[in-house]
């Protein structure tokens, strides 16, 4: 598991360097998306035929994602569950990832990411839903930040809990 942050002043070329490094990963992602779109097209036809004939409806295909840009913890768990080989959180501005933690709910997003970095299994139990169990939640993080913005990354809740040590 790697959490990588490129630090440099604005305009130095952090984003182009990250895009170049991620190019092979995005090629795989495009291939997965093409396969998913083909499966969805076939599924829609089968679904309509089954619905019209009163037959059992086919299961909807799942997308296989390996790159996440903006995601809640809940949707990230769904993606991790479907991708046992892991995913990459590709966040051009790393501070955006940190600021978005707990933005949709009061909770423990930061602690979730600390546990995932440590390789701790994820178990999610919600009323009325099947329990999710992700034994090996492999989540890599790639982002960038400007030196003057580092102070915003070192807020009181992240200064002493090992968060910065993981990056």
Tab-separated table of N, CA and C in Angstrom:
chain	number	residue	atom	x	y	z
A	1	UNK	N	0.863	-1.168	0.000
A	1	UNK	CA	0.000	0.000	0.000
A	1	UNK	C	0.905	1.226	0.000
A	2	UNK	N	0.673	2.110	-0.957
A	2	UNK	CA	1.470	3.331	-1.079
A	2	UNK	C	0.570	4.555	-1.017
A	3	UNK	N	0.932	5.504	-0.205
A	3	UNK	CA	0.311	6.816	-0.221
A	3	UNK	C	1.419	7.779	-0.622
A	4	UNK	N	1.242	8.413	-1.768
A	4	UNK	CA	2.288	9.259	-2.336
A	4	UNK	C	1.763	10.667	-2.526
A	5	UNK	N	2.554	11.637	-2.100
A	5	UNK	CA	2.206	13.041	-2.290
A	5	UNK	C	3.406	13.748	-2.912
A	6	UNK	N	3.182	14.355	-4.053
A	6	UNK	CA	4.216	15.142	-4.710
A	6	UNK	C	4.070	16.582	-4.212
A	7	UNK	N	5.123	17.123	-3.652
A	7	UNK	CA	5.101	18.476	-3.117
A	7	UNK	C	5.918	19.372	-4.033
A	8	UNK	N	5.332	20.476	-4.471
A	8	UNK	CA	6.038	21.417	-5.330
A	8	UNK	C	5.225	22.674	-5.522
A	9	UNK	N	5.892	23.766	-5.893
A	9	UNK	CA	5.184	25.027	-6.090
A	9	UNK	C	4.249	24.961	-7.302
A	10	UNK	N	3.270	25.864	-7.369
A	10	UNK	CA	2.361	25.882	-8.516
A	10	UNK	C	3.136	26.031	-9.827
A	11	UNK	N	2.709	25.309	-10.831
A	11	UNK	CA	3.297	25.435	-12.161
A	11	UNK	C	4.567	24.645	-12.394
A	12	UNK	N	4.998	23.860	-11.430
A	12	UNK	CA	6.246	23.111	-11.596
A	12	UNK	C	6.045	21.834	-12.411
A	13	UNK	N	4.802	21.402	-12.565
A	13	UNK	CA	4.525	20.215	-13.382
A	13	UNK	C	4.163	18.966	-12.599
A	14	UNK	N	3.575	19.158	-11.428
A	14	UNK	CA	3.178	17.998	-10.626
A	14	UNK	C	2.107	17.175	-11.350
A	15	UNK	N	1.100	17.851	-11.853
A	15	UNK	CA	-0.018	17.147	-12.500
A	15	UNK	C	0.429	16.392	-13.750
A	16	UNK	N	1.194	17.005	-14.672
A	16	UNK	CA	1.644	16.222	-15.833
A	16	UNK	C	2.478	15.004	-15.451
A	17	UNK	N	3.289	15.132	-14.406
A	17	UNK	CA	4.093	13.982	-13.953
A	17	UNK	C	3.186	12.870	-13.423
A	18	UNK	N	2.165	13.257	-12.673
A	18	UNK	CA	1.230	12.260	-12.151
A	18	UNK	C	0.464	11.600	-13.294
A	19	UNK	N	0.020	12.377	-14.268
A	19	UNK	CA	-0.731	11.816	-15.410
A	19	UNK	C	0.139	10.838	-16.192
A	20	UNK	N	1.403	11.186	-16.363
A	20	UNK	CA	2.314	10.304	-17.087
A	20	UNK	C	2.477	8.984	-16.343
A	21	UNK	N	2.650	9.075	-15.031
A	21	UNK	CA	2.809	7.860	-14.232
A	21	UNK	C	1.550	7.017	-14.173
A	22	UNK	N	0.393	7.659	-14.246
A	22	UNK	CA	-0.888	6.946	-14.165
A	22	UNK	C	-1.389	6.472	-15.529
A	23	UNK	N	-0.714	6.849	-16.599
A	23	UNK	CA	-1.180	6.510	-17.952
A	23	UNK	C	-1.468	5.016	-18.137
A	24	UNK	N	-0.567	4.113	-17.734
A	24	UNK	CA	-0.870	2.683	-17.896
A	24	UNK	C	-2.095	2.240	-17.097
A	25	UNK	N	-2.270	2.820	-15.920
A	25	UNK	CA	-3.414	2.461	-15.083
A	25	UNK	C	-4.715	2.921	-15.752
A	26	UNK	N	-4.697	4.128	-16.312
A	26	UNK	CA	-5.895	4.629	-17.001
A	26	UNK	C	-6.185	3.830	-18.268
A	27	UNK	N	-5.161	3.290	-18.911
A	27	UNK	CA	-5.410	2.404	-20.057
A	27	UNK	C	-6.158	1.146	-19.622
A	28	UNK	N	-5.768	0.587	-18.491
A	28	UNK	CA	-6.479	-0.579	-17.958
A	28	UNK	C	-7.909	-0.186	-17.604
A	29	UNK	N	-8.062	0.963	-16.967
A	29	UNK	CA	-9.390	1.456	-16.585
A	29	UNK	C	-10.282	1.632	-17.818
A	30	UNK	N	-9.733	2.168	-18.912
A	30	UNK	CA	-10.504	2.322	-20.164
A	30	UNK	C	-10.944	0.964	-20.702
A	31	UNK	N	-10.046	0.000	-20.634
A	31	UNK	CA	-10.389	-1.349	-21.105
A	31	UNK	C	-11.514	-1.941	-20.267
A	32	UNK	N	-11.423	-1.779	-18.943
A	32	UNK	CA	-12.479	-2.255	-18.053
A	32	UNK	C	-13.803	-1.559	-18.348
A	33	UNK	N	-13.754	-0.247	-18.597
A	33	UNK	CA	-14.971	0.511	-18.888
A	33	UNK	C	-15.609	0.051	-20.188
A	34	UNK	N	-14.788	-0.237	-21.186
A	34	UNK	CA	-15.306	-0.731	-22.469
A	34	UNK	C	-15.986	-2.089	-22.276
A	35	UNK	N	-15.350	-2.979	-21.519
A	35	UNK	CA	-15.942	-4.295	-21.260
A	35	UNK	C	-17.249	-4.147	-20.478
A	36	UNK	N	-17.275	-3.241	-19.519
A	36	UNK	CA	-18.477	-3.011	-18.731
A	36	UNK	C	-19.609	-2.491	-19.620
A	37	UNK	N	-19.312	-1.531	-20.484
A	37	UNK	CA	-20.331	-0.984	-21.384
A	37	UNK	C	-20.895	-2.065	-22.306
A	38	UNK	N	-20.034	-2.962	-22.773
A	38	UNK	CA	-20.500	-4.070	-23.618
A	38	UNK	C	-21.406	-5.007	-22.816
A	39	UNK	N	-20.994	-5.332	-21.568
A	39	UNK	CA	-21.819	-6.195	-20.726
A	39	UNK	C	-23.150	-5.538	-20.381
A	40	UNK	N	-23.128	-4.221	-20.161
A	40	UNK	CA	-24.367	-3.494	-19.853
A	40	UNK	C	-25.321	-3.516	-21.042
A	41	UNK	N	-24.785	-3.371	-22.227
A	41	UNK	CA	-25.619	-3.394	-23.431
A	41	UNK	C	-26.322	-4.746	-23.567
A	42	UNK	N	-25.574	-5.805	-23.379
A	42	UNK	CA	-26.148	-7.158	-23.437
A	42	UNK	C	-27.144	-7.356	-22.304
A	43	UNK	N	-26.800	-6.891	-21.105
A	43	UNK	CA	-27.684	-7.031	-19.954
A	43	UNK	C	-29.016	-6.326	-20.189
A	44	UNK	N	-28.973	-5.112	-20.742
A	44	UNK	CA	-30.210	-4.360	-20.992
A	44	UNK	C	-31.139	-5.134	-21.915
A	45	UNK	N	-30.570	-5.742	-22.939
A	45	UNK	CA	-31.383	-6.538	-23.863
A	45	UNK	C	-31.991	-7.740	-23.138
A	46	UNK	N	-31.184	-8.442	-22.377
A	46	UNK	CA	-31.676	-9.612	-21.632
A	46	UNK	C	-32.697	-9.199	-20.571
A	47	UNK	N	-32.466	-8.068	-19.945
A	47	UNK	CA	-33.371	-7.583	-18.912
A	47	UNK	C	-34.752	-7.285	-19.509
A	48	UNK	N	-34.750	-6.560	-20.627
A	48	UNK	CA	-36.018	-6.225	-21.285
A	48	UNK	C	-36.750	-7.483	-21.738
A	49	UNK	N	-36.018	-8.424	-22.314
A	49	UNK	CA	-36.638	-9.671	-22.775
A	49	UNK	C	-37.220	-10.444	-21.592
A	50	UNK	N	-36.477	-10.533	-20.503
A	50	UNK	CA	-36.948	-11.261	-19.320
A	50	UNK	C	-38.159	-10.564	-18.711
A	51	UNK	N	-38.120	-9.246	-18.653
A	51	UNK	CA	-39.240	-8.490	-18.091
A	51	UNK	C	-40.500	-8.666	-18.938
A	52	UNK	N	-40.338	-8.601	-20.253
A	52	UNK	CA	-41.478	-8.756	-21.165
A	52	UNK	C	-42.052	-10.166	-21.133
A	53	UNK	N	-41.205	-11.165	-20.901
A	53	UNK	CA	-41.648	-12.562	-20.893
A	53	UNK	C	-42.039	-13.053	-19.500
A	54	UNK	N	-41.836	-12.202	-18.498
A	54	UNK	CA	-42.149	-12.614	-17.130
A	54	UNK	C	-41.128	-13.570	-16.551
A	55	UNK	N	-39.945	-13.622	-17.143
A	55	UNK	CA	-38.886	-14.509	-16.656
A	55	UNK	C	-38.121	-13.840	-15.515
A	56	UNK	N	-37.262	-14.634	-14.892
A	56	UNK	CA	-36.411	-14.102	-13.833
A	56	UNK	C	-35.457	-13.068	-14.422
A	57	UNK	N	-35.344	-11.931	-13.725
A	57	UNK	CA	-34.505	-10.842	-14.231
A	57	UNK	C	-33.030	-11.166	-13.996
A	58	UNK	N	-32.185	-10.907	-15.000
A	58	UNK	CA	-30.754	-11.177	-14.831
A	58	UNK	C	-30.106	-10.161	-13.890
A	59	UNK	N	-29.034	-10.583	-13.247
A	59	UNK	CA	-28.282	-9.690	-12.352
A	59	UNK	C	-27.547	-8.636	-13.178
A	60	UNK	N	-27.599	-7.416	-12.684
A	60	UNK	CA	-26.930	-6.320	-13.381
A	60	UNK	C	-25.416	-6.468	-13.235
A	61	UNK	N	-24.672	-6.303	-14.343
A	61	UNK	CA	-23.209	-6.419	-14.238
A	61	UNK	C	-22.629	-5.309	-13.368
A	62	UNK	N	-21.511	-5.615	-12.734
A	62	UNK	CA	-20.841	-4.629	-11.890
A	62	UNK	C	-19.653	-4.052	-12.633
A	63	UNK	N	-19.453	-2.775	-12.406
A	63	UNK	CA	-18.300	-2.089	-12.989
A	63	UNK	C	-17.044	-2.495	-12.236
A	64	UNK	N	-15.976	-2.664	-12.953
A	64	UNK	CA	-14.686	-2.959	-12.319
A	64	UNK	C	-13.830	-1.705	-12.408
A	65	UNK	N	-13.748	-1.004	-11.318
A	65	UNK	CA	-12.991	0.244	-11.265
A	65	UNK	C	-11.678	0.008	-10.543
A	66	UNK	N	-10.638	0.667	-11.014
A	66	UNK	CA	-9.370	0.601	-10.281
A	66	UNK	C	-8.873	1.992	-9.914
A	67	UNK	N	-9.530	3.021	-10.455
A	67	UNK	CA	-9.171	4.395	-10.121
A	67	UNK	C	-10.403	5.071	-9.530
A	68	UNK	N	-10.199	5.715	-8.390
A	68	UNK	CA	-11.261	6.470	-7.740
A	68	UNK	C	-10.803	7.918	-7.678
A	69	UNK	N	-11.695	8.827	-8.006
A	69	UNK	CA	-11.361	10.247	-7.954
A	69	UNK	C	-12.019	10.930	-6.761
A	70	UNK	N	-13.316	10.792	-6.647
A	70	UNK	CA	-14.075	11.438	-5.591
A	70	UNK	C	-15.095	10.427	-5.120
A	71	UNK	N	-14.984	10.002	-3.882
A	71	UNK	CA	-15.815	8.901	-3.427
A	71	UNK	C	-16.060	8.999	-1.934
A	72	UNK	N	-17.249	8.613	-1.524
A	72	UNK	CA	-17.514	8.489	-0.100
A	72	UNK	C	-16.903	7.174	0.384
A	73	UNK	N	-16.768	7.040	1.682
A	73	UNK	CA	-16.248	5.801	2.247
A	73	UNK	C	-17.166	4.639	1.874
A	74	UNK	N	-18.478	4.865	1.908
A	74	UNK	CA	-19.433	3.808	1.593
A	74	UNK	C	-19.263	3.301	0.160
A	75	UNK	N	-19.143	4.212	-0.792
A	75	UNK	CA	-18.974	3.752	-2.176
A	75	UNK	C	-17.583	3.174	-2.402
A	76	UNK	N	-16.588	3.683	-1.674
A	76	UNK	CA	-15.252	3.117	-1.783
A	76	UNK	C	-15.237	1.668	-1.303
A	77	UNK	N	-16.015	1.378	-0.251
A	77	UNK	CA	-16.121	0.003	0.219
A	77	UNK	C	-16.717	-0.901	-0.854
A	78	UNK	N	-17.721	-0.422	-1.573
A	78	UNK	CA	-18.310	-1.213	-2.656
A	78	UNK	C	-17.273	-1.492	-3.735
A	79	UNK	N	-16.487	-0.480	-4.075
A	79	UNK	CA	-15.473	-0.632	-5.114
A	79	UNK	C	-14.367	-1.578	-4.641
A	80	UNK	N	-13.930	-1.418	-3.389
A	80	UNK	CA	-12.905	-2.315	-2.840
A	80	UNK	C	-13.400	-3.758	-2.783
A	81	UNK	N	-14.663	-3.926	-2.438
A	81	UNK	CA	-15.234	-5.273	-2.361
A	81	UNK	C	-15.217	-5.958	-3.733
A	82	UNK	N	-15.439	-5.176	-4.781
A	82	UNK	CA	-15.470	-5.724	-6.139
A	82	UNK	C	-14.079	-5.849	-6.762
A	83	UNK	N	-13.062	-5.280	-6.105
A	83	UNK	CA	-11.709	-5.268	-6.655
A	83	UNK	C	-10.696	-5.742	-5.626
A	84	UNK	N	-10.595	-7.041	-5.437
A	84	UNK	CA	-9.687	-7.558	-4.397
A	84	UNK	C	-8.215	-7.255	-4.651
A	85	UNK	N	-7.859	-6.888	-5.875
A	85	UNK	CA	-6.455	-6.537	-6.141
A	85	UNK	C	-6.155	-5.092	-5.796
A	86	UNK	N	-7.186	-4.328	-5.421
A	86	UNK	CA	-6.971	-2.972	-4.945
A	86	UNK	C	-7.360	-1.892	-5.926
A	87	UNK	N	-7.357	-0.665	-5.408
A	87	UNK	CA	-7.702	0.514	-6.199
A	87	UNK	C	-6.740	1.641	-5.859
A	88	UNK	N	-6.786	2.682	-6.689
A	88	UNK	CA	-5.949	3.862	-6.488
A	88	UNK	C	-6.847	5.083	-6.362
A	89	UNK	N	-6.673	5.823	-5.293
A	89	UNK	CA	-7.338	7.114	-5.146
A	89	UNK	C	-6.416	8.140	-5.789
A	90	UNK	N	-6.799	8.623	-6.947
A	90	UNK	CA	-5.992	9.572	-7.720
A	90	UNK	C	-6.579	10.965	-7.509
A	91	UNK	N	-5.946	11.730	-6.638
A	91	UNK	CA	-6.456	13.050	-6.255
A	91	UNK	C	-5.401	14.089	-6.596
A	92	UNK	N	-5.636	14.838	-7.680
A	92	UNK	CA	-4.658	15.834	-8.116
A	92	UNK	C	-4.265	16.753	-6.960
A	93	UNK	N	-5.238	17.293	-6.271
A	93	UNK	CA	-4.976	18.130	-5.097
A	93	UNK	C	-5.275	17.299	-3.852
A	94	UNK	N	-4.245	16.825	-3.196
A	94	UNK	CA	-4.407	15.932	-2.046
A	94	UNK	C	-5.225	16.569	-0.928
A	95	UNK	N	-5.126	17.873	-0.792
A	95	UNK	CA	-5.864	18.563	0.258
A	95	UNK	C	-7.376	18.416	0.058
A	96	UNK	N	-7.832	18.291	-1.178
A	96	UNK	CA	-9.262	18.092	-1.448
A	96	UNK	C	-9.742	16.789	-0.829
A	97	UNK	N	-8.942	15.733	-0.923
A	97	UNK	CA	-9.288	14.445	-0.306
A	97	UNK	C	-9.446	14.614	1.203
A	98	UNK	N	-8.489	15.293	1.814
A	98	UNK	CA	-8.504	15.466	3.263
A	98	UNK	C	-9.696	16.330	3.685
A	99	UNK	N	-9.965	17.404	2.955
A	99	UNK	CA	-11.078	18.292	3.303
A	99	UNK	C	-12.426	17.607	3.123
A	100	UNK	N	-12.512	16.651	2.209
A	100	UNK	CA	-13.776	15.950	1.975
A	100	UNK	C	-14.081	14.885	3.024
A	101	UNK	N	-13.111	14.547	3.843
A	101	UNK	CA	-13.364	13.544	4.872
A	101	UNK	C	-14.467	14.039	5.798
A	102	UNK	N	-15.444	13.183	6.042
A	102	UNK	CA	-16.601	13.469	6.908
A	102	UNK	C	-17.494	14.590	6.373
A	103	UNK	N	-17.399	14.920	5.098
A	103	UNK	CA	-18.220	16.007	4.572
A	103	UNK	C	-19.671	15.591	4.342
A	104	UNK	N	-19.938	14.309	4.184
A	104	UNK	CA	-21.305	13.861	3.927
A	104	UNK	C	-21.991	13.331	5.185
A	105	UNK	N	-21.227	13.170	6.238
A	105	UNK	CA	-21.784	12.628	7.480
A	105	UNK	C	-20.787	12.886	8.592
A	106	UNK	N	-21.314	12.908	9.811
A	106	UNK	CA	-20.396	12.925	10.944
A	106	UNK	C	-19.893	11.504	11.078
A	107	UNK	N	-18.626	11.357	11.152
A	107	UNK	CA	-18.147	9.992	11.209
A	107	UNK	C	-16.672	9.897	11.430
A	108	UNK	N	-16.135	8.821	10.914
A	108	UNK	CA	-14.747	8.497	11.196
A	108	UNK	C	-13.990	8.185	9.913
A	109	UNK	N	-14.133	9.033	8.897
A	109	UNK	CA	-13.442	8.796	7.632
A	109	UNK	C	-11.930	8.724	7.823
A	110	UNK	N	-11.380	9.643	8.599
A	110	UNK	CA	-9.934	9.659	8.816
A	110	UNK	C	-9.476	8.340	9.436
A	111	UNK	N	-10.178	7.885	10.443
A	111	UNK	CA	-9.816	6.634	11.099
A	111	UNK	C	-9.962	5.453	10.146
A	112	UNK	N	-10.967	5.518	9.272
A	112	UNK	CA	-11.161	4.483	8.255
A	112	UNK	C	-9.914	4.387	7.378
A	113	UNK	N	-9.444	5.528	6.876
A	113	UNK	CA	-8.273	5.527	6.001
A	113	UNK	C	-7.014	5.081	6.741
A	114	UNK	N	-6.882	5.451	8.001
A	114	UNK	CA	-5.737	4.990	8.787
A	114	UNK	C	-5.751	3.465	8.905
A	115	UNK	N	-6.923	2.897	9.145
A	115	UNK	CA	-7.044	1.435	9.261
A	115	UNK	C	-6.776	0.746	7.932
A	116	UNK	N	-7.301	1.312	6.858
A	116	UNK	CA	-7.080	0.720	5.531
A	116	UNK	C	-5.601	0.741	5.192
A	117	UNK	N	-4.935	1.844	5.484
A	117	UNK	CA	-3.493	1.917	5.220
A	117	UNK	C	-2.761	0.811	5.958
A	118	UNK	N	-3.206	0.511	7.166
A	118	UNK	CA	-2.569	-0.527	7.982
A	118	UNK	C	-2.920	-1.937	7.522
A	119	UNK	N	-3.826	-2.043	6.548
A	119	UNK	CA	-4.221	-3.357	6.045
A	119	UNK	C	-5.256	-4.060	6.898
A	120	UNK	N	-5.892	-3.317	7.798
A	120	UNK	CA	-6.918	-3.925	8.650
A	120	UNK	C	-8.151	-4.280	7.819
A	121	UNK	N	-8.717	-5.459	8.045
A	121	UNK	CA	-9.939	-5.828	7.321
A	121	UNK	C	-11.066	-4.838	7.608
A	122	UNK	N	-11.941	-4.668	6.626
A	122	UNK	CA	-13.085	-3.777	6.770
A	122	UNK	C	-14.338	-4.632	6.856
A	123	UNK	N	-15.111	-4.402	7.897
A	123	UNK	CA	-16.396	-5.086	8.042
A	123	UNK	C	-17.446	-4.010	8.241
A	124	UNK	N	-18.430	-3.985	7.343
A	124	UNK	CA	-19.485	-2.985	7.409
A	124	UNK	C	-20.806	-3.702	7.611
A	125	UNK	N	-21.471	-3.376	8.703
A	125	UNK	CA	-22.768	-3.966	9.010
A	125	UNK	C	-23.782	-2.833	9.129
A	126	UNK	N	-24.821	-2.890	8.305
A	126	UNK	CA	-25.889	-1.896	8.333
A	126	UNK	C	-27.229	-2.610	8.407
A	127	UNK	N	-28.165	-2.035	9.110
A	127	UNK	CA	-29.490	-2.618	9.232
A	127	UNK	C	-30.128	-2.743	7.851
A	128	UNK	N	-30.648	-3.922	7.581
A	128	UNK	CA	-31.358	-4.142	6.328
A	128	UNK	C	-30.466	-4.387	5.123
A	129	UNK	N	-29.153	-4.454	5.322
A	129	UNK	CA	-28.226	-4.699	4.209
A	129	UNK	C	-27.300	-5.849	4.564
A	130	UNK	N	-26.827	-6.511	3.535
A	130	UNK	CA	-25.884	-7.607	3.751
A	130	UNK	C	-24.567	-7.047	4.299
A	131	UNK	N	-23.939	-7.790	5.167
A	131	UNK	CA	-22.651	-7.387	5.726
A	131	UNK	C	-21.587	-7.423	4.638
A	132	UNK	N	-20.796	-6.365	4.573
A	132	UNK	CA	-19.659	-6.314	3.648
A	132	UNK	C	-18.409	-6.702	4.426
A	133	UNK	N	-17.616	-7.546	3.830
A	133	UNK	CA	-16.367	-7.967	4.443
A	133	UNK	C	-15.277	-7.827	3.404
A	134	UNK	N	-14.327	-6.947	3.669
A	134	UNK	CA	-13.192	-6.744	2.767
A	134	UNK	C	-11.955	-7.142	3.560
A	135	UNK	N	-11.477	-8.344	3.270
A	135	UNK	CA	-10.388	-8.880	4.074
A	135	UNK	C	-9.075	-8.128	3.854
A	136	UNK	N	-8.804	-7.773	2.615
A	136	UNK	CA	-7.562	-7.067	2.286
A	136	UNK	C	-7.898	-5.802	1.504
A	137	UNK	N	-8.173	-4.706	2.179
A	137	UNK	CA	-8.556	-3.473	1.486
A	137	UNK	C	-7.335	-2.706	0.967
A	138	UNK	N	-6.893	-3.046	-0.235
A	138	UNK	CA	-5.721	-2.393	-0.810
A	138	UNK	C	-6.132	-1.072	-1.449
A	139	UNK	N	-5.684	0.030	-0.857
A	139	UNK	CA	-6.014	1.363	-1.350
A	139	UNK	C	-4.743	2.192	-1.415
A	140	UNK	N	-4.301	2.476	-2.634
A	140	UNK	CA	-3.171	3.376	-2.838
A	140	UNK	C	-3.717	4.790	-3.017
A	141	UNK	N	-2.921	5.789	-2.638
A	141	UNK	CA	-3.322	7.191	-2.775
A	141	UNK	C	-2.208	7.926	-3.499
A	142	UNK	N	-2.589	8.715	-4.488
A	142	UNK	CA	-1.635	9.550	-5.219
A	142	UNK	C	-2.201	10.957	-5.301
A	143	UNK	N	-1.399	11.934	-4.924
A	143	UNK	CA	-1.852	13.314	-4.981
A	143	UNK	C	-0.686	14.272	-4.957
A	144	UNK	N	-1.029	15.552	-5.007
A	144	UNK	CA	0.004	16.584	-4.969
A	144	UNK	C	-0.471	17.736	-4.093
A	145	UNK	N	0.499	18.545	-3.694
A	145	UNK	CA	0.180	19.695	-2.850
A	145	UNK	C	1.299	20.726	-2.993
A	146	UNK	N	0.946	21.982	-2.784
A	146	UNK	CA	1.937	23.056	-2.809
A	146	UNK	C	2.522	23.197	-1.398
A	147	UNK	N	3.791	23.591	-1.315
A	147	UNK	CA	4.436	23.703	0.008
A	147	UNK	C	3.668	24.582	0.992
A	148	UNK	N	3.111	25.698	0.519
A	148	UNK	CA	2.394	26.601	1.424
A	148	UNK	C	1.092	25.993	1.939
A	149	UNK	N	0.589	24.961	1.271
A	149	UNK	CA	-0.661	24.324	1.683
A	149	UNK	C	-0.424	23.190	2.684
A	150	UNK	N	0.833	22.820	2.882
A	150	UNK	CA	1.137	21.727	3.817
A	150	UNK	C	0.611	22.005	5.226
A	151	UNK	N	0.637	23.267	5.623
A	151	UNK	CA	0.158	23.617	6.973
A	151	UNK	C	-1.318	23.260	7.133
A	152	UNK	N	-2.098	23.353	6.047
A	152	UNK	CA	-3.515	22.988	6.119
A	152	UNK	C	-3.697	21.480	6.258
A	153	UNK	N	-2.712	20.737	5.795
A	153	UNK	CA	-2.766	19.281	5.917
A	153	UNK	C	-2.463	18.842	7.349
A	154	UNK	N	-1.726	19.688	8.060
A	154	UNK	CA	-1.306	19.363	9.428
A	154	UNK	C	-2.237	20.070	10.417
A	155	UNK	N	-3.480	19.697	10.417
A	155	UNK	CA	-4.410	20.273	11.388
A	155	UNK	C	-4.350	19.452	12.666
A	156	UNK	N	-4.999	19.938	13.686
A	156	UNK	CA	-4.895	19.302	15.006
A	156	UNK	C	-5.323	17.838	15.000
A	157	UNK	N	-6.313	17.474	14.181
A	157	UNK	CA	-6.776	16.079	14.215
A	157	UNK	C	-5.886	15.140	13.412
A	158	UNK	N	-4.921	15.678	12.665
A	158	UNK	CA	-4.048	14.825	11.866
A	158	UNK	C	-2.581	14.911	12.281
A	159	UNK	N	-2.291	15.768	13.233
A	159	UNK	CA	-0.898	16.001	13.597
A	159	UNK	C	-0.286	14.860	14.397
A	160	UNK	N	-1.065	14.208	15.231
A	160	UNK	CA	-0.495	13.222	16.148
A	160	UNK	C	-1.067	11.825	16.031
A	161	UNK	N	-1.767	11.538	14.954
A	161	UNK	CA	-2.389	10.211	14.841
A	161	UNK	C	-1.729	9.325	13.776
A	162	UNK	N	-0.627	9.787	13.205
A	162	UNK	CA	0.082	8.982	12.219
A	162	UNK	C	-0.368	9.178	10.793
A	163	UNK	N	-1.350	10.045	10.572
A	163	UNK	CA	-1.847	10.249	9.209
A	163	UNK	C	-0.740	10.748	8.285
A	164	UNK	N	-0.059	11.799	8.689
A	164	UNK	CA	0.995	12.351	7.831
A	164	UNK	C	2.164	11.397	7.678
A	165	UNK	N	2.427	10.595	8.678
A	165	UNK	CA	3.521	9.625	8.612
A	165	UNK	C	3.279	8.581	7.524
A	166	UNK	N	2.019	8.370	7.160
A	166	UNK	CA	1.681	7.343	6.170
A	166	UNK	C	1.888	7.839	4.743
A	167	UNK	N	1.976	9.148	4.585
A	167	UNK	CA	2.113	9.716	3.234
A	167	UNK	C	3.588	9.881	2.901
